Structures are given as C-alpha cells and as structure tokens.
Tab-separated table of C-alpha atoms in Angstrom:
chain	number	residue	atom	x	y	z
R	1	UNK	CA	86.671	103.640	117.495
R	2	UNK	CA	87.498	99.913	117.302
R	3	UNK	CA	84.163	97.963	117.055
R	4	UNK	CA	82.780	99.575	120.134
R	5	UNK	CA	80.686	102.113	118.465
R	6	UNK	CA	79.239	104.491	121.188
R	7	UNK	CA	78.107	101.995	123.627
R	8	UNK	CA	80.161	103.482	126.518
R	9	UNK	CA	78.857	107.133	125.826
R	10	UNK	CA	75.169	105.725	125.579
R	11	UNK	CA	75.474	103.746	128.978
R	12	UNK	CA	77.126	106.792	130.534
R	13	UNK	CA	74.209	109.017	129.293
R	14	UNK	CA	71.547	106.567	130.167
R	15	UNK	CA	73.058	106.379	133.612
R	16	UNK	CA	73.125	109.885	134.420
R	17	UNK	CA	69.582	110.357	133.106
R	18	UNK	CA	68.580	107.884	135.822
R	19	UNK	CA	67.448	105.205	133.683
R	20	UNK	CA	69.895	102.734	134.707
R	21	UNK	CA	72.427	101.225	132.395
R	22	UNK	CA	74.623	98.133	131.774
R	23	UNK	CA	77.799	97.755	129.421
R	24	UNK	CA	78.126	94.341	127.850
R	25	UNK	CA	81.178	93.229	126.304
R	26	UNK	CA	82.170	90.111	124.253
R	27	UNK	CA	85.187	88.472	126.092
R	28	UNK	CA	85.466	85.457	124.445
R	29	UNK	CA	84.288	83.701	121.051
R	30	UNK	CA	84.356	80.157	119.399
R	31	UNK	CA	83.523	79.279	115.854
R	32	UNK	CA	81.813	81.582	113.676
R	33	UNK	CA	80.847	83.950	116.094
R	34	UNK	CA	79.138	87.160	114.763
R	35	UNK	CA	81.164	89.898	116.703
R	36	UNK	CA	84.571	89.873	117.642
R	37	UNK	CA	85.978	89.997	121.354
R	38	UNK	CA	85.712	93.763	122.516
R	39	UNK	CA	82.360	94.275	120.906
R	40	UNK	CA	80.089	96.172	123.386
R	41	UNK	CA	76.697	96.672	123.799
R	42	UNK	CA	74.933	99.419	126.104
R	43	UNK	CA	71.384	98.611	127.485
R	44	UNK	CA	69.226	101.177	129.487
R	45	UNK	CA	66.724	100.341	132.227
R	46	UNK	CA	63.941	100.905	129.462
R	47	UNK	CA	65.605	98.036	127.296
R	48	UNK	CA	67.051	100.775	124.918
R	49	UNK	CA	70.208	99.364	123.240
R	50	UNK	CA	73.354	100.860	121.459
R	51	UNK	CA	76.000	98.720	119.984
R	52	UNK	CA	76.001	94.986	119.447
R	53	UNK	CA	77.450	91.912	120.768
R	54	UNK	CA	76.085	89.334	118.457
R	55	UNK	CA	74.636	91.085	115.352
R	56	UNK	CA	71.188	90.552	116.799
R	57	UNK	CA	70.897	86.821	117.278
R	58	UNK	CA	71.547	86.874	121.466
R	59	UNK	CA	70.789	90.616	122.123
R	60	UNK	CA	67.386	89.732	123.715
R	61	UNK	CA	68.811	87.398	126.076
R	62	UNK	CA	71.740	89.899	127.160
R	63	UNK	CA	68.987	92.534	127.634
R	64	UNK	CA	67.157	90.427	130.032
R	65	UNK	CA	70.096	89.620	131.948
R	66	UNK	CA	71.233	93.438	131.951
R	67	UNK	CA	67.885	94.275	133.427
R	68	UNK	CA	68.604	91.800	136.382
R	69	UNK	CA	72.065	93.176	136.675
R	70	UNK	CA	70.862	96.724	137.272
R	71	UNK	CA	68.769	95.434	140.182
R	72	UNK	CA	71.660	93.615	142.066
R	73	UNK	CA	74.589	95.952	140.641
R	74	UNK	CA	76.601	92.784	140.117
R	75	UNK	CA	78.668	91.877	137.042
R	76	UNK	CA	77.965	88.443	135.544
R	77	UNK	CA	79.694	86.368	132.374
R	78	UNK	CA	77.013	84.920	130.077
R	79	UNK	CA	77.719	82.360	127.698
R	80	UNK	CA	75.436	81.492	124.612
R	81	UNK	CA	75.628	79.065	121.502
R	82	UNK	CA	74.585	80.659	118.310
R	83	UNK	CA	72.686	78.168	116.357
R	84	UNK	CA	73.279	77.505	112.698
R	85	UNK	CA	69.908	78.878	111.807
R	86	UNK	CA	70.562	82.059	113.810
R	87	UNK	CA	74.032	82.500	112.489
R	88	UNK	CA	72.849	82.173	108.884
R	89	UNK	CA	70.341	84.855	109.723
R	90	UNK	CA	73.249	87.485	110.502
R	91	UNK	CA	75.222	86.565	107.576
R	92	UNK	CA	77.545	83.466	108.671
R	93	UNK	CA	77.720	80.094	107.326
R	94	UNK	CA	77.621	78.226	110.851
R	95	UNK	CA	77.010	78.749	114.398
R	96	UNK	CA	79.433	79.261	117.404
R	97	UNK	CA	79.512	80.421	120.728
R	98	UNK	CA	80.329	83.570	122.775
R	99	UNK	CA	80.891	84.899	126.389
R	100	UNK	CA	79.599	88.135	127.225
R	101	UNK	CA	80.625	90.111	130.351
R	102	UNK	CA	77.709	92.382	131.666
R	103	UNK	CA	78.799	95.348	134.075
R	104	UNK	CA	76.163	97.670	135.667
R	105	UNK	CA	77.105	101.344	135.731
R	106	UNK	CA	77.237	102.475	139.109
R	107	UNK	CA	77.583	98.724	140.426
R	108	UNK	CA	80.871	96.983	139.565
R	109	UNK	CA	81.524	99.574	136.734
R	110	UNK	CA	81.847	102.834	138.557
R	111	UNK	CA	80.468	105.819	137.038
R	112	UNK	CA	83.746	107.967	137.242
R	113	UNK	CA	85.510	105.293	135.546
R	114	UNK	CA	83.188	105.018	132.564
R	115	UNK	CA	82.991	108.801	132.362
R	116	UNK	CA	87.150	108.750	132.223
R	117	UNK	CA	86.850	106.226	129.388
R	118	UNK	CA	84.357	108.306	127.238
R	119	UNK	CA	86.278	111.372	127.784
R	120	UNK	CA	89.389	109.756	126.663
R	121	UNK	CA	87.830	108.059	123.735
R	122	UNK	CA	86.366	111.602	122.889
R	123	UNK	CA	89.779	112.966	122.674
R	124	UNK	CA	90.948	110.398	120.418
R	125	UNK	CA	93.382	108.510	123.077
R	126	UNK	CA	94.106	104.871	123.160
R	127	UNK	CA	93.122	103.262	126.333
R	128	UNK	CA	92.330	99.659	127.734
R	129	UNK	CA	89.247	98.995	129.742
R	130	UNK	CA	90.358	96.164	132.065
R	131	UNK	CA	87.753	93.947	134.087
R	132	UNK	CA	88.887	90.978	136.306
R	133	UNK	CA	85.803	88.715	135.048
R	134	UNK	CA	85.903	86.926	138.660
R	135	UNK	CA	85.626	89.778	140.894
R	136	UNK	CA	84.368	92.507	138.595
R	137	UNK	CA	87.085	94.936	139.506
R	138	UNK	CA	87.622	97.400	136.797
R	139	UNK	CA	90.161	99.866	135.801
R	140	UNK	CA	91.681	101.747	132.890
R	141	UNK	CA	95.047	100.955	131.324
R	142	UNK	CA	97.136	103.708	129.664
R	143	UNK	CA	98.224	103.539	126.013
R	144	UNK	CA	101.774	102.711	126.658
R	145	UNK	CA	100.608	99.490	128.480
R	146	UNK	CA	98.414	98.196	125.624
R	147	UNK	CA	100.966	99.203	122.871
R	148	UNK	CA	100.936	95.509	121.509
R	149	UNK	CA	97.193	95.401	121.584
R	150	UNK	CA	97.221	98.547	119.548
R	151	UNK	CA	99.542	97.115	116.818
R	152	UNK	CA	97.111	94.045	116.610
R	153	UNK	CA	94.311	96.186	117.030
R	154	UNK	CA	92.623	93.350	119.405
R	155	UNK	CA	91.020	93.115	122.755
R	156	UNK	CA	91.889	89.818	124.788
R	157	UNK	CA	92.630	88.380	128.017
R	158	UNK	CA	95.729	89.196	129.969
R	159	UNK	CA	98.235	86.203	130.525
R	160	UNK	CA	96.497	85.539	134.049
R	161	UNK	CA	93.215	84.257	132.304
R	162	UNK	CA	90.844	86.506	134.257
R	163	UNK	CA	91.565	89.957	133.437
R	164	UNK	CA	89.918	91.079	130.125
R	165	UNK	CA	91.163	94.150	128.320
R	166	UNK	CA	88.766	95.860	125.908
R	167	UNK	CA	90.983	98.215	123.424
R	168	UNK	CA	89.560	101.402	122.673
R	169	UNK	CA	91.554	103.146	120.130
R	170	UNK	CA	91.307	105.907	117.337
R	171	UNK	CA	90.679	104.307	113.949
R	172	UNK	CA	93.249	102.739	111.900
R	173	UNK	CA	94.578	105.319	109.566
R	174	UNK	CA	95.249	104.956	105.794
R	175	UNK	CA	97.524	107.496	104.099
R	176	UNK	CA	97.131	107.301	100.276
R	177	UNK	CA	99.751	109.243	98.096
R	178	UNK	CA	98.007	110.066	94.727
R	179	UNK	CA	94.413	111.045	94.238
R	180	UNK	CA	94.180	108.711	91.498
R	181	UNK	CA	91.129	106.568	90.236
R	182	UNK	CA	92.305	103.573	92.191
R	183	UNK	CA	92.371	105.941	95.297
R	184	UNK	CA	88.744	106.876	94.732
R	185	UNK	CA	87.851	103.351	95.029
R	186	UNK	CA	89.913	102.414	97.922
R	187	UNK	CA	89.351	105.287	100.344
R	188	UNK	CA	85.349	104.452	100.661
R	189	UNK	CA	86.197	100.719	101.031
R	190	UNK	CA	88.911	101.359	103.674
R	191	UNK	CA	86.433	103.763	105.602
R	192	UNK	CA	83.932	100.974	105.678
R	193	UNK	CA	86.583	98.692	107.076
R	194	UNK	CA	87.133	101.130	109.818
R	195	UNK	CA	90.242	103.336	108.517
R	196	UNK	CA	90.376	107.214	108.626
R	197	UNK	CA	91.811	108.162	105.165
R	198	UNK	CA	94.148	111.059	104.322
R	199	UNK	CA	94.826	111.726	100.632
R	200	UNK	CA	98.181	113.398	99.679
R	201	UNK	CA	98.583	114.862	96.292
R	202	UNK	CA	100.122	118.396	95.349
R	203	UNK	CA	98.074	118.397	92.229
R	204	UNK	CA	94.935	120.130	93.440
R	205	UNK	CA	92.780	118.794	90.617
R	206	UNK	CA	93.585	115.088	91.754
R	207	UNK	CA	92.952	115.614	95.534
R	208	UNK	CA	89.740	117.489	95.510
R	209	UNK	CA	86.578	117.422	97.478
R	210	UNK	CA	84.662	116.602	94.476
R	211	UNK	CA	86.682	113.371	93.806
R	212	UNK	CA	87.216	112.534	97.668
R	213	UNK	CA	84.030	113.698	99.636
R	214	UNK	CA	84.408	113.822	103.393
R	215	UNK	CA	88.119	112.905	103.216
R	216	UNK	CA	91.008	114.712	104.646
R	217	UNK	CA	93.078	116.172	101.671
R	218	UNK	CA	96.566	117.552	101.798
R	219	UNK	CA	98.282	119.433	98.964
R	220	UNK	CA	101.758	119.469	100.511
R	221	UNK	CA	104.736	117.831	98.915
R	222	UNK	CA	104.415	114.136	99.775
R	223	UNK	CA	107.595	113.977	101.879
R	224	UNK	CA	106.533	116.871	104.068
R	225	UNK	CA	102.782	115.705	104.347
R	226	UNK	CA	103.950	112.190	105.279
R	227	UNK	CA	106.367	113.794	107.980
R	228	UNK	CA	103.445	115.619	109.241
R	229	UNK	CA	101.041	112.869	109.508
R	230	UNK	CA	103.764	110.628	111.192
R	231	UNK	CA	102.790	107.104	110.266
R	232	UNK	CA	102.448	104.861	113.291
R	233	UNK	CA	102.283	101.190	114.016
R	234	UNK	CA	98.373	101.608	113.140
R	235	UNK	CA	99.052	103.121	109.658
R	236	UNK	CA	98.930	101.733	106.421
R	237	UNK	CA	100.580	103.678	103.603
R	238	UNK	CA	99.584	103.274	99.901
R	239	UNK	CA	101.572	104.994	96.931
R	240	UNK	CA	99.399	105.206	93.788
R	241	UNK	CA	100.842	108.243	91.735
R	242	UNK	CA	103.128	105.943	89.562
R	243	UNK	CA	105.440	108.928	89.362
R	244	UNK	CA	108.737	108.726	91.210
R	245	UNK	CA	108.797	112.452	91.978
R	246	UNK	CA	105.791	112.101	94.137
R	247	UNK	CA	106.020	108.472	95.308
R	248	UNK	CA	109.570	108.112	96.207
R	249	UNK	CA	109.833	111.023	98.788
R	250	UNK	CA	106.767	109.786	100.598
R	251	UNK	CA	108.222	106.429	100.402
R	252	UNK	CA	111.613	107.286	102.084
R	253	UNK	CA	109.443	108.688	104.968
R	254	UNK	CA	107.153	105.811	105.252
R	255	UNK	CA	110.032	103.266	105.527
R	256	UNK	CA	111.565	105.000	108.260
R	257	UNK	CA	108.214	104.573	110.215
R	258	UNK	CA	106.622	101.816	111.941
R	259	UNK	CA	103.859	101.698	109.501
R	260	UNK	CA	102.324	98.210	109.487
R	261	UNK	CA	101.717	98.067	105.610
R	262	UNK	CA	103.474	99.988	102.909
R	263	UNK	CA	102.321	99.227	99.319
R	264	UNK	CA	103.201	100.957	96.085
R	265	UNK	CA	101.604	100.706	92.808
R	266	UNK	CA	103.484	99.484	89.591
R	267	UNK	CA	104.673	96.389	87.760
R	268	UNK	CA	107.573	94.202	88.743
R	269	UNK	CA	109.867	96.129	86.166
R	270	UNK	CA	108.705	99.477	87.611
R	271	UNK	CA	109.360	98.168	91.127
R	272	UNK	CA	112.859	96.876	90.010
R	273	UNK	CA	113.785	100.588	89.238
R	274	UNK	CA	112.180	101.872	92.289
R	275	UNK	CA	114.508	99.594	94.279
R	276	UNK	CA	117.446	100.703	92.411
R	277	UNK	CA	116.635	104.382	93.198
R	278	UNK	CA	116.193	103.709	97.086
R	279	UNK	CA	119.439	101.581	96.887
R	280	UNK	CA	121.196	104.438	95.430
R	281	UNK	CA	119.470	106.777	97.938
R	282	UNK	CA	121.219	104.495	100.782
R	283	UNK	CA	118.018	102.631	101.887
R	284	UNK	CA	119.138	99.240	103.353
R	285	UNK	CA	117.550	96.107	101.739
R	286	UNK	CA	115.618	95.239	105.029
R	287	UNK	CA	113.483	98.267	104.798
R	288	UNK	CA	112.960	98.092	100.920
R	289	UNK	CA	111.807	94.683	101.473
R	290	UNK	CA	108.850	95.943	103.710
R	291	UNK	CA	107.334	97.550	100.244
R	292	UNK	CA	104.509	95.264	98.835
R	293	UNK	CA	104.973	95.869	95.251
R	294	UNK	CA	103.364	95.090	92.912
R	295	UNK	CA	100.715	96.247	95.422
R	296	UNK	CA	97.890	93.935	96.783
R	297	UNK	CA	97.116	90.414	96.986
R	298	UNK	CA	97.473	88.639	93.636
R	299	UNK	CA	93.965	87.995	92.819
R	300	UNK	CA	93.857	88.806	89.334
R	301	UNK	CA	92.518	92.351	89.711
R	302	UNK	CA	92.359	94.602	86.643
R	303	UNK	CA	89.963	97.381	87.138
R	304	UNK	CA	90.623	100.164	89.689
R	305	UNK	CA	87.927	98.792	92.229
R	306	UNK	CA	89.538	95.151	91.785
R	307	UNK	CA	92.768	96.572	92.551
R	308	UNK	CA	91.457	98.605	95.406
R	309	UNK	CA	90.026	95.371	96.847
R	310	UNK	CA	93.449	93.542	96.411
R	311	UNK	CA	95.190	96.512	98.207
R	312	UNK	CA	92.580	96.249	101.052
R	313	UNK	CA	92.967	92.653	101.322
R	314	UNK	CA	96.723	93.187	101.590
R	315	UNK	CA	96.296	95.769	104.223
R	316	UNK	CA	94.035	93.521	106.348
R	317	UNK	CA	96.401	90.488	106.076
R	318	UNK	CA	99.475	92.758	107.087
R	319	UNK	CA	97.188	93.809	110.226
R	320	UNK	CA	95.994	90.475	111.198
R	321	UNK	CA	98.570	87.911	110.211
R	322	UNK	CA	101.863	89.985	110.600
C-alpha cells in the first residue's frame, strides 16, 4: 500500500484493545521533507508507533501531541521544521518543513470509518481517506472518485484547500516479459520501489522460482498472459526477451492498455524493425510512439544491473513526470 504501511490497521487494533490510538498523516511538505504527503504514523496510548511521518526526526514530538489528542479526542494540525542536521541524520542534504494532521480514533476519526478503511485495504481496493482539516470531518472516497490520484499515485488537497485526501491503493504493478538476466536485477529493485512484479515467460527454465524467488510467475503465451493481467494506469510493462515471437504479442496487448510505461529492450536498429512489424500489423503511429526503446534512461548503462537501474528510472520518470 502506497507509503502508508500498516498504520491504519495498527491504530484500529490498538483502539480496539483499549489502549487508545491516533492516526497522524503528512498533509503538506516544503523543501527536503523526509516523507511524502500521505505518509502515516499510528500512535498508541502506550506510545507505541507504526509507520512514519518524518523518518525519525519529528516522530517524538508527534507522539507527544498524539497522547494529548487522545485525551481531548480532537484533531489538530501540527507544523514542524526539519533542521539541516536532523535532515542529514535521515539521509537528506538539507532541511524542510512538514504539516501533520493528527486524528484520534474514536474522536474525530470514527472507529467504524477506520475499520471500513482497513477492510478495503485488506481487499486490495483503492480508496481515498478524506479529512476536512478545519473541522476534522472524515469520510472515505470511492476508487472512481480518486482515479486521477491513482494514476499519479499521489495524496493531496482537494481544490477547496481544506480537504486532504490520503490515497490508499494496491501496489503499483510491473509486468516483465522475459525471465532474463536483466529481469533478475529489475524485479527486486522494483519491489523495493513499491511495485508488485509478475514475470511472463513460457520458457519455464527462465521464469523459475529459483531465478525469481517470491515473485508471481506465469508460463502462458505472452499475449494471453498480458490479457489476463489487464495492465491498468498503475502498471508498467517491460519487454526483455529480445525475441519478436514473445515480445510482439505482449506488446500489442500492452499498447491497447492504459499502462503508464511500456519499454522494450533492443538497439535503435532492433526497434526500427519492431516498428515496421507493428505498422504492418496495423498499429497506429501514436500508440507505437508510447514505446520507450531503446529501453531506459540514457545513463550509459552496460551491465544487466545498470540496465535495470535505467529502466526503473524511466518508469519513475513516466509515473512522476508524465
């Protein structure tokens, strides 16, 4: 789940155990803030914590405010400056500021609403957690109402400037066609970046658990597998087999989907041949232009690991700077 970890569930469990709980959310950042908007921290009445709002530099202050919020059962908005020294300690070059919304469970954050949120997250549903930061009124926003946020993978204020919507969504997806060496480097990197990866390769020796531990694998023919996986606007598709018999069928399905990134391995010369095949198959120029090929950002990468870094960087750029 996007940058919120299990803070909502921890808050619900602590509240139901009679400990008291608060859910704190980063609602605004300036400068090199350690955690993005939508990051959440749960605090219990015994000062237990789950999640993070700052990487460690203001958590102590948030805990103190959370304990007070449990007493008066009222929400509050806090603002903190992160000094250069504190920022350096959590891996940043310079400081910044953050605003944090604190909501006591059973107070301005109703238990039934939090329970509904936790259940939806457990089912893998996308949902927005909306809070009016002025009066503390909380509600859940259905997936169809947060479609733009899903594509951008972003929590933010509504246009009214007072309603903050925290996006809770299933992980971004990465579909890799070809269980090759580059894929072995890319899949764990992508997992660390928050992606749920699936590797497609009808060659079982390539897409094996030994080569891709803890990874979803499918040995169906790539077009059938891609159709079943149904890439959406939160999906990146990477084609690595270098074999038109495998890459092209999957590519044609991907080009008909809203996948935010489609990349294909191969030189400029190889891609020119790929374009010719796609044109002959009736794929229009606009769709063909969606393909990132040669794949990845041009950082001079040579080794499989470096190529994987370049691919993940290109995926990130397509997601964050569309």
